[in-house]
Every structure is written in structure tokens, then in C-alpha cells.
mmCIF file of C-alpha atoms and ligand atoms in Angstrom:
data_model
loop_
_atom_site.group_PDB
_atom_site.id
_atom_site.type_symbol
_atom_site.label_atom_id
_atom_site.label_comp_id
_atom_site.label_asym_id
_atom_site.label_seq_id
_atom_site.Cartn_x
_atom_site.Cartn_y
_atom_site.Cartn_z
ATOM 1 C CA MET A 524 63.438 84.160 133.325
ATOM 2 C CA GLN A 525 64.717 83.716 136.891
ATOM 3 C CA LYS A 526 62.799 85.607 139.592
ATOM 4 C CA HIS A 527 65.202 87.520 141.818
ATOM 5 C CA THR A 528 64.318 88.328 145.420
ATOM 6 C CA PRO A 529 61.618 90.947 145.893
ATOM 7 C CA LYS A 530 62.900 94.349 147.047
ATOM 8 C CA ARG A 531 61.410 97.687 148.017
ATOM 9 C CA ILE A 532 60.509 99.769 144.991
ATOM 10 C CA ASP A 533 62.579 102.716 146.250
ATOM 11 C CA ALA A 534 65.590 100.366 146.496
ATOM 12 C CA PHE A 535 65.220 99.425 142.804
ATOM 13 C CA LEU A 536 64.665 103.043 141.770
ATOM 14 C CA SER A 537 67.787 104.251 143.540
ATOM 15 C CA SER A 538 70.127 101.354 142.645
ATOM 16 C CA LEU A 539 69.134 101.625 138.976
ATOM 17 C CA GLY A 540 69.647 105.403 138.977
ATOM 18 C CA TYR A 541 66.057 106.584 138.413
ATOM 19 C CA CYS A 542 66.066 108.755 141.550
ATOM 20 C CA SER A 543 67.436 108.777 145.072
ATOM 21 C CA ARG A 544 65.616 106.846 147.795
ATOM 22 C CA LYS A 545 64.542 110.165 149.254
ATOM 23 C CA GLU A 546 63.042 111.254 145.928
ATOM 24 C CA ALA A 547 61.174 107.981 145.347
ATOM 25 C CA LYS A 548 57.833 109.168 146.692
ATOM 26 C CA LYS A 549 57.817 112.201 144.380
ATOM 27 C CA PHE A 550 59.085 110.080 141.457
ATOM 28 C CA MET A 551 56.190 107.661 141.975
ATOM 29 C CA ARG A 552 53.712 110.520 141.680
ATOM 30 C CA MET A 553 55.355 111.881 138.517
ATOM 31 C CA TYR A 554 55.524 108.535 136.676
ATOM 32 C CA THR A 555 53.077 105.662 136.444
ATOM 33 C CA ILE A 556 54.644 102.814 138.383
ATOM 34 C CA ARG A 557 52.887 99.488 138.134
ATOM 35 C CA VAL A 558 53.491 96.179 139.841
ATOM 36 C CA LYS A 559 51.959 93.779 137.363
ATOM 37 C CA ASN A 560 48.745 95.685 136.562
ATOM 38 C CA ASP A 561 48.345 97.681 139.766
ATOM 39 C CA VAL A 562 49.414 101.308 139.873
ATOM 40 C CA VAL A 563 51.400 101.792 143.100
ATOM 41 C CA PHE A 564 52.527 104.821 145.090
ATOM 42 C CA ASN A 565 54.194 103.317 148.142
ATOM 43 C CA PRO A 566 58.026 103.344 147.876
ATOM 44 C CA ALA A 567 58.288 100.752 150.661
ATOM 45 C CA LEU A 568 56.227 98.182 148.770
ATOM 46 C CA LYS A 569 58.206 95.035 147.967
ATOM 47 C CA ALA A 570 58.045 93.619 144.446
ATOM 48 C CA TYR A 571 59.972 91.548 141.949
ATOM 49 C CA HIS A 572 62.134 93.507 139.520
ATOM 50 C CA GLU A 573 60.494 91.875 136.521
ATOM 51 C CA ASP A 574 56.976 92.806 137.708
ATOM 52 C CA ILE A 575 57.653 96.567 137.871
ATOM 53 C CA THR A 576 57.074 98.998 134.999
ATOM 54 C CA ILE A 577 57.559 102.757 134.736
ATOM 55 C CA ASN A 578 55.230 104.396 132.222
ATOM 56 C CA ASN A 579 54.695 100.909 130.789
ATOM 57 C CA GLU A 580 58.449 100.359 130.282
ATOM 58 C CA PRO A 581 60.270 97.580 132.130
ATOM 59 C CA LEU A 582 62.914 98.610 134.655
ATOM 60 C CA ASP A 583 66.504 98.748 133.410
ATOM 61 C CA ALA A 584 68.307 95.415 133.784
ATOM 62 C CA LEU A 585 69.673 94.525 137.211
ATOM 63 C CA THR A 586 73.164 94.132 135.797
ATOM 64 C CA LEU A 587 74.469 95.900 132.748
ATOM 65 C CA THR A 588 77.426 95.109 130.504
ATOM 66 C CA LEU A 589 78.284 97.298 127.534
ATOM 67 C CA LEU A 590 80.800 97.157 124.736
ATOM 68 C CA MET A 591 81.962 100.672 123.906
ATOM 69 C CA HIS A 592 84.041 102.000 121.051
ATOM 70 C CA LYS A 593 86.164 104.358 123.112
ATOM 71 C CA PRO A 594 87.098 107.581 121.361
ATOM 72 C CA LYS A 595 90.383 109.420 121.837
ATOM 73 C CA ASP A 596 90.722 111.956 124.676
ATOM 74 C CA VAL A 597 88.276 110.137 126.919
ATOM 75 C CA ILE A 598 89.538 108.820 130.267
ATOM 76 C CA CYS A 599 88.812 105.368 131.732
ATOM 77 C CA SER A 600 88.431 106.615 135.305
ATOM 78 C CA HIS A 601 85.735 107.663 137.726
ATOM 79 C CA ASP A 602 87.554 110.644 139.151
ATOM 80 C CA ASP A 603 90.210 112.194 136.887
ATOM 81 C CA ALA A 604 90.108 115.691 135.440
ATOM 82 C CA GLY A 605 88.901 115.668 131.818
ATOM 83 C CA VAL A 606 86.211 113.870 129.862
ATOM 84 C CA LEU A 607 85.392 110.620 131.653
ATOM 85 C CA ILE A 608 84.204 107.615 129.642
ATOM 86 C CA TYR A 609 81.071 107.355 131.803
ATOM 87 C CA SER A 610 79.924 110.794 130.629
ATOM 88 C CA LEU A 611 79.153 109.135 127.254
ATOM 89 C CA LEU A 612 76.464 107.001 128.930
ATOM 90 C CA PRO A 613 72.870 107.990 129.768
ATOM 91 C CA GLU A 614 72.722 109.959 133.026
ATOM 92 C CA ARG A 615 70.551 107.337 134.679
ATOM 93 C CA TRP A 616 73.194 104.669 134.068
ATOM 94 C CA GLN A 617 75.829 106.977 135.524
ATOM 95 C CA ARG A 618 73.881 106.987 138.796
ATOM 96 C CA ARG A 619 73.632 103.187 139.098
ATOM 97 C CA ASN A 620 74.832 101.548 142.270
ATOM 98 C CA PRO A 621 76.882 99.335 142.018
ATOM 99 C CA LYS A 622 78.662 101.618 139.578
ATOM 100 C CA LEU A 623 79.425 100.826 135.969
ATOM 101 C CA SER A 624 83.208 100.427 135.627
ATOM 102 C CA THR A 625 85.505 99.689 132.723
ATOM 103 C CA VAL A 626 86.996 96.211 132.478
ATOM 104 C CA GLY A 627 90.633 97.263 132.665
ATOM 105 C CA ARG A 628 91.599 100.533 131.025
ATOM 106 C CA LEU A 629 92.676 102.007 127.740
ATOM 107 C CA ASP A 630 95.054 104.981 127.693
ATOM 108 C CA VAL A 631 93.507 108.371 127.057
ATOM 109 C CA ASP A 632 94.927 108.405 123.505
ATOM 110 C CA THR A 633 93.930 104.782 122.702
ATOM 111 C CA THR A 634 90.681 104.103 120.849
ATOM 112 C CA GLY A 635 88.609 100.939 120.511
ATOM 113 C CA ALA A 636 86.979 98.072 122.347
ATOM 114 C CA ILE A 637 86.314 98.398 126.050
ATOM 115 C CA LEU A 638 83.767 96.569 128.171
ATOM 116 C CA ILE A 639 81.922 98.500 130.868
ATOM 117 C CA THR A 640 80.035 96.569 133.534
ATOM 118 C CA ASP A 641 78.528 96.731 136.990
ATOM 119 C CA ASN A 642 79.110 92.998 137.357
ATOM 120 C CA GLY A 643 82.069 92.828 139.741
ATOM 121 C CA ALA A 644 82.590 89.085 139.284
ATOM 122 C CA LEU A 645 82.757 89.455 135.512
ATOM 123 C CA ASN A 646 85.125 92.409 135.775
ATOM 124 C CA HIS A 647 87.393 90.467 138.095
ATOM 125 C CA LYS A 648 87.267 87.377 135.894
ATOM 126 C CA LEU A 649 88.306 89.287 132.764
ATOM 127 C CA THR A 650 91.026 91.382 134.401
ATOM 128 C CA SER A 651 92.592 88.773 136.651
ATOM 129 C CA PRO A 652 96.145 87.813 135.580
ATOM 130 C CA LYS A 653 94.821 84.268 135.088
ATOM 131 C CA SER A 654 92.143 85.399 132.641
ATOM 132 C CA GLU A 655 94.277 85.466 129.470
ATOM 133 C CA ALA A 656 91.452 87.259 127.624
ATOM 134 C CA ILE A 657 92.733 87.970 124.110
ATOM 135 C CA LYS A 658 93.183 91.608 123.114
ATOM 136 C CA VAL A 659 93.854 92.562 119.506
ATOM 137 C CA TYR A 660 95.432 95.944 118.814
ATOM 138 C CA GLU A 661 96.318 97.842 115.687
ATOM 139 C CA ALA A 662 99.313 100.114 116.173
ATOM 140 C CA THR A 663 100.928 102.789 114.045
ATOM 141 C CA LEU A 664 104.635 103.089 114.711
ATOM 142 C CA ALA A 665 107.026 106.044 114.577
ATOM 143 C CA GLN A 666 109.774 103.966 112.893
ATOM 144 C CA PRO A 667 109.603 101.198 110.291
ATOM 145 C CA LEU A 668 109.895 97.708 111.795
ATOM 146 C CA ARG A 669 113.456 96.424 111.905
ATOM 147 C CA GLY A 670 112.440 92.797 111.233
ATOM 148 C CA ASP A 671 112.989 90.818 114.439
ATOM 149 C CA GLU A 672 109.980 92.110 116.411
ATOM 150 C CA ALA A 673 107.592 89.213 115.653
ATOM 151 C CA GLU A 674 110.171 86.683 116.807
ATOM 152 C CA ILE A 675 110.948 88.631 119.989
ATOM 153 C CA PHE A 676 107.256 89.092 120.854
ATOM 154 C CA GLU A 677 106.497 85.421 120.196
ATOM 155 C CA SER A 678 109.452 84.160 122.191
ATOM 156 C CA GLY A 679 107.921 84.502 125.647
ATOM 157 C CA ASN A 680 111.300 85.935 126.725
ATOM 158 C CA LEU A 681 110.602 89.640 126.474
ATOM 159 C CA MET A 682 110.996 91.457 129.779
ATOM 160 C CA LEU A 683 109.495 94.924 130.040
ATOM 161 C CA HIS A 684 111.476 97.685 131.707
ATOM 162 C CA GLY A 685 111.045 97.572 135.488
ATOM 163 C CA GLU A 686 109.336 94.143 135.544
ATOM 164 C CA ILE A 687 110.503 90.770 136.848
ATOM 165 C CA LYS A 688 108.274 88.445 134.841
ATOM 166 C CA HIS A 689 108.614 87.730 131.134
ATOM 167 C CA LEU A 690 105.689 88.565 128.876
ATOM 168 C CA LEU A 691 103.650 85.689 127.552
ATOM 169 C CA PRO A 692 104.076 85.074 123.810
ATOM 170 C CA ALA A 693 102.296 87.632 121.635
ATOM 171 C CA LYS A 694 101.467 87.456 117.939
ATOM 172 C CA LEU A 695 102.560 90.243 115.608
ATOM 173 C CA THR A 696 101.035 90.592 112.134
ATOM 174 C CA VAL A 697 102.677 93.101 109.819
ATOM 175 C CA ILE A 698 100.336 95.300 107.766
ATOM 176 C CA SER A 699 103.001 97.705 106.492
ATOM 177 C CA PRO A 700 106.460 98.740 107.754
ATOM 178 C CA THR A 701 104.819 101.135 110.239
ATOM 179 C CA ARG A 702 101.445 99.415 110.855
ATOM 180 C CA VAL A 703 100.918 96.210 112.745
ATOM 181 C CA GLN A 704 98.347 94.080 114.473
ATOM 182 C CA LEU A 705 99.342 92.708 117.848
ATOM 183 C CA GLU A 706 97.495 89.988 119.731
ATOM 184 C CA ILE A 707 98.247 89.729 123.447
ATOM 185 C CA CYS A 708 96.690 87.788 126.292
ATOM 186 C CA GLU A 709 97.828 89.908 129.234
ATOM 187 C CA GLY A 710 96.940 93.400 130.310
ATOM 188 C CA ARG A 711 100.026 94.958 131.808
ATOM 189 C CA TYR A 712 100.330 98.689 132.284
ATOM 190 C CA HIS A 713 100.837 100.440 128.886
ATOM 191 C CA GLN A 714 101.774 97.000 127.585
ATOM 192 C CA VAL A 715 101.698 97.611 123.832
ATOM 193 C CA LYS A 716 103.567 100.913 124.018
ATOM 194 C CA ARG A 717 106.188 99.373 126.307
ATOM 195 C CA MET A 718 106.607 96.325 124.050
ATOM 196 C CA PHE A 719 107.464 98.551 121.111
ATOM 197 C CA ALA A 720 109.689 100.725 123.312
ATOM 198 C CA ALA A 721 111.539 97.499 124.213
ATOM 199 C CA VAL A 722 112.381 96.980 120.523
ATOM 200 C CA GLY A 723 113.464 100.587 119.936
ATOM 201 C CA ASN A 724 110.229 101.896 118.454
ATOM 202 C CA ARG A 725 107.334 104.111 119.543
ATOM 203 C CA VAL A 726 103.586 103.704 119.139
ATOM 204 C CA ILE A 727 102.043 106.873 117.756
ATOM 205 C CA GLN A 728 98.489 105.565 117.369
ATOM 206 C CA LEU A 729 96.805 102.673 119.119
ATOM 207 C CA HIS A 730 93.391 101.099 118.518
ATOM 208 C CA ARG A 731 91.959 97.995 120.169
ATOM 209 C CA LEU A 732 90.001 96.029 117.584
ATOM 210 C CA ASN A 733 88.846 93.262 119.883
ATOM 211 C CA PHE A 734 88.678 92.473 123.579
ATOM 212 C CA ALA A 735 87.868 88.914 124.727
ATOM 213 C CA GLY A 736 86.079 88.217 121.441
ATOM 214 C CA PHE A 737 84.134 91.499 121.408
ATOM 215 C CA SER A 738 84.852 93.591 118.334
ATOM 216 C CA VAL A 739 83.966 97.255 117.802
ATOM 217 C CA GLU A 740 84.087 96.923 114.033
ATOM 218 C CA ASN A 741 80.382 97.789 113.708
ATOM 219 C CA ILE A 742 80.146 100.300 116.531
ATOM 220 C CA PRO A 743 80.808 103.969 115.706
ATOM 221 C CA GLU A 744 83.314 105.802 117.928
ATOM 222 C CA GLY A 745 81.742 107.019 121.171
ATOM 223 C CA GLU A 746 78.850 104.566 120.901
ATOM 224 C CA TYR A 747 78.164 101.291 122.644
ATOM 225 C CA LYS A 748 75.936 98.252 122.613
ATOM 226 C CA ILE A 749 74.501 96.195 125.445
ATOM 227 C CA ILE A 750 76.020 92.730 125.793
ATOM 228 C CA GLN A 751 73.584 90.060 126.946
ATOM 229 C CA ASN A 752 74.363 86.849 128.806
ATOM 230 C CA ILE A 753 78.102 87.320 128.955
ATOM 231 C CA LEU A 754 78.764 85.109 132.010
HETATM 232 N N1 LIG B 1918 98.672 99.029 125.765
HETATM 233 C C1 LIG B 1918 98.988 100.338 125.824
HETATM 234 O O1 LIG B 1918 100.142 100.716 125.780
HETATM 235 N N2 LIG B 1918 97.973 101.219 125.922
HETATM 236 C C2 LIG B 1918 96.668 100.883 125.960
HETATM 237 O O2 LIG B 1918 95.785 101.734 126.043
HETATM 238 C C3 LIG B 1918 96.357 99.511 125.892
HETATM 239 C C4 LIG B 1918 97.371 98.603 125.799
#
């Protein structure tokens, strides 16, 4: 494994959310911190991340990417009123700096696959308009399909209300007259709901099955798994 640059122990402890820099001295008396085999007490001591243990456990990873199965009524934001998605994570992870942030957003009433990362480059890469990361949704509709939706969505000619650029072609798979799967490669604001509004329908339930190849099929709602080596 690559050795990163050595840093002060208090810098690791605070950026990984174990304690504040101010609290590091006390933290190092409460827990057994080792650098390789030596027990250490000095917060200013420089060490490699991979050489440090706390009570014989390695430090949390320097960057963290998670795949969460977002439940309903949970908000993809750092500062809105209500239950924030980050509150479902361990408190230590909530204190990390750089912060963990969702890769794009799902509406409060949408469930399913969302990546959460503190890797800014990865987040940017997957949300940039050039990314074309595939998103697969399952939608329940208020009205039965009228029959021309798949053709319209696949045409590359659909213009959403208030926009000036056509949507890229999207693939619609019909499950029943009021249930569909929709595969899109953009991430415009409320895109799925607005696509169905554009064809005279309304989405009453929305679930994202897959984001950029990451499926939540085996992850219970509200839970998450760590994704390794994503970049
Ligand atoms: N499209 C929507 O309308 N809502 C979402 O949450 C995701 C995609």
C-alpha cells in the first residue's frame, strides 16, 4: 500500500473525526495510540497514517466512499431542516474534514442508490455534465402509460419545461401500465418527475436501483456499504 506523507497525530485525529485538535492530548491519554509498536502521547508527533493504531485498531481510511440505500423522508443536504442523510452515519464519520457529501442528490421522497464520499475529485467526476454516469430508476405513475413515452424519451428531442437543451436519449422499460424502469445518463433537477410531467403523467413513487453501476439490491434501506478503490 502507498505511504502517504507523515502528518501530526492530532491532525489525523481531527480530520478523521476522532476528536478535535484541542482534545487530542486528552484523547491520547484515554485510548492507546501506537505508532508501529510504540505507545505515544504527543499529539504533535508526525507519523504515517498506516502506522497508527487506536486500541489496536487501524485508523479510519483517509478517504471514504459509501453506497447508501437512501430511505424516504431523509434529506440529501448538510443544512436543511429535517432528517439529514448524514445522521444515518456513525458520528465520527459525520465529523470528518473534508466532509462526506452525497454525489448529486435524491429528492426527499425518493429512495435508493446514492454514493456518499469525501473525495471531491470523484464527486466532481460523477456529477459533471460530461460524466454520463448511468442511473436506473423504477417509477410508479399516477396514470397508465399512454403508449408513446418510450419513443419520446429515446428520441433525444425531449425538452423539459424551462430548459434550453434537449435531454439525451433515455431508455424506458415497461413493467406494467403504471410501473416502469427508466435509464438515464444525466442528472438534471427532478429529471425523472419532470420527464413524466412532460408526457402528461405524474410520478408517485421513485426508487433508484442503480447509480453508475452501484446497485442497492442487497443493501437494506437506511444502510450502506463501503466502496473500495472506486477511482
Ligand atoms: N429524478 C427525480 O425527479 N427525482 C430524484 O430524486 C431523482 C431523479
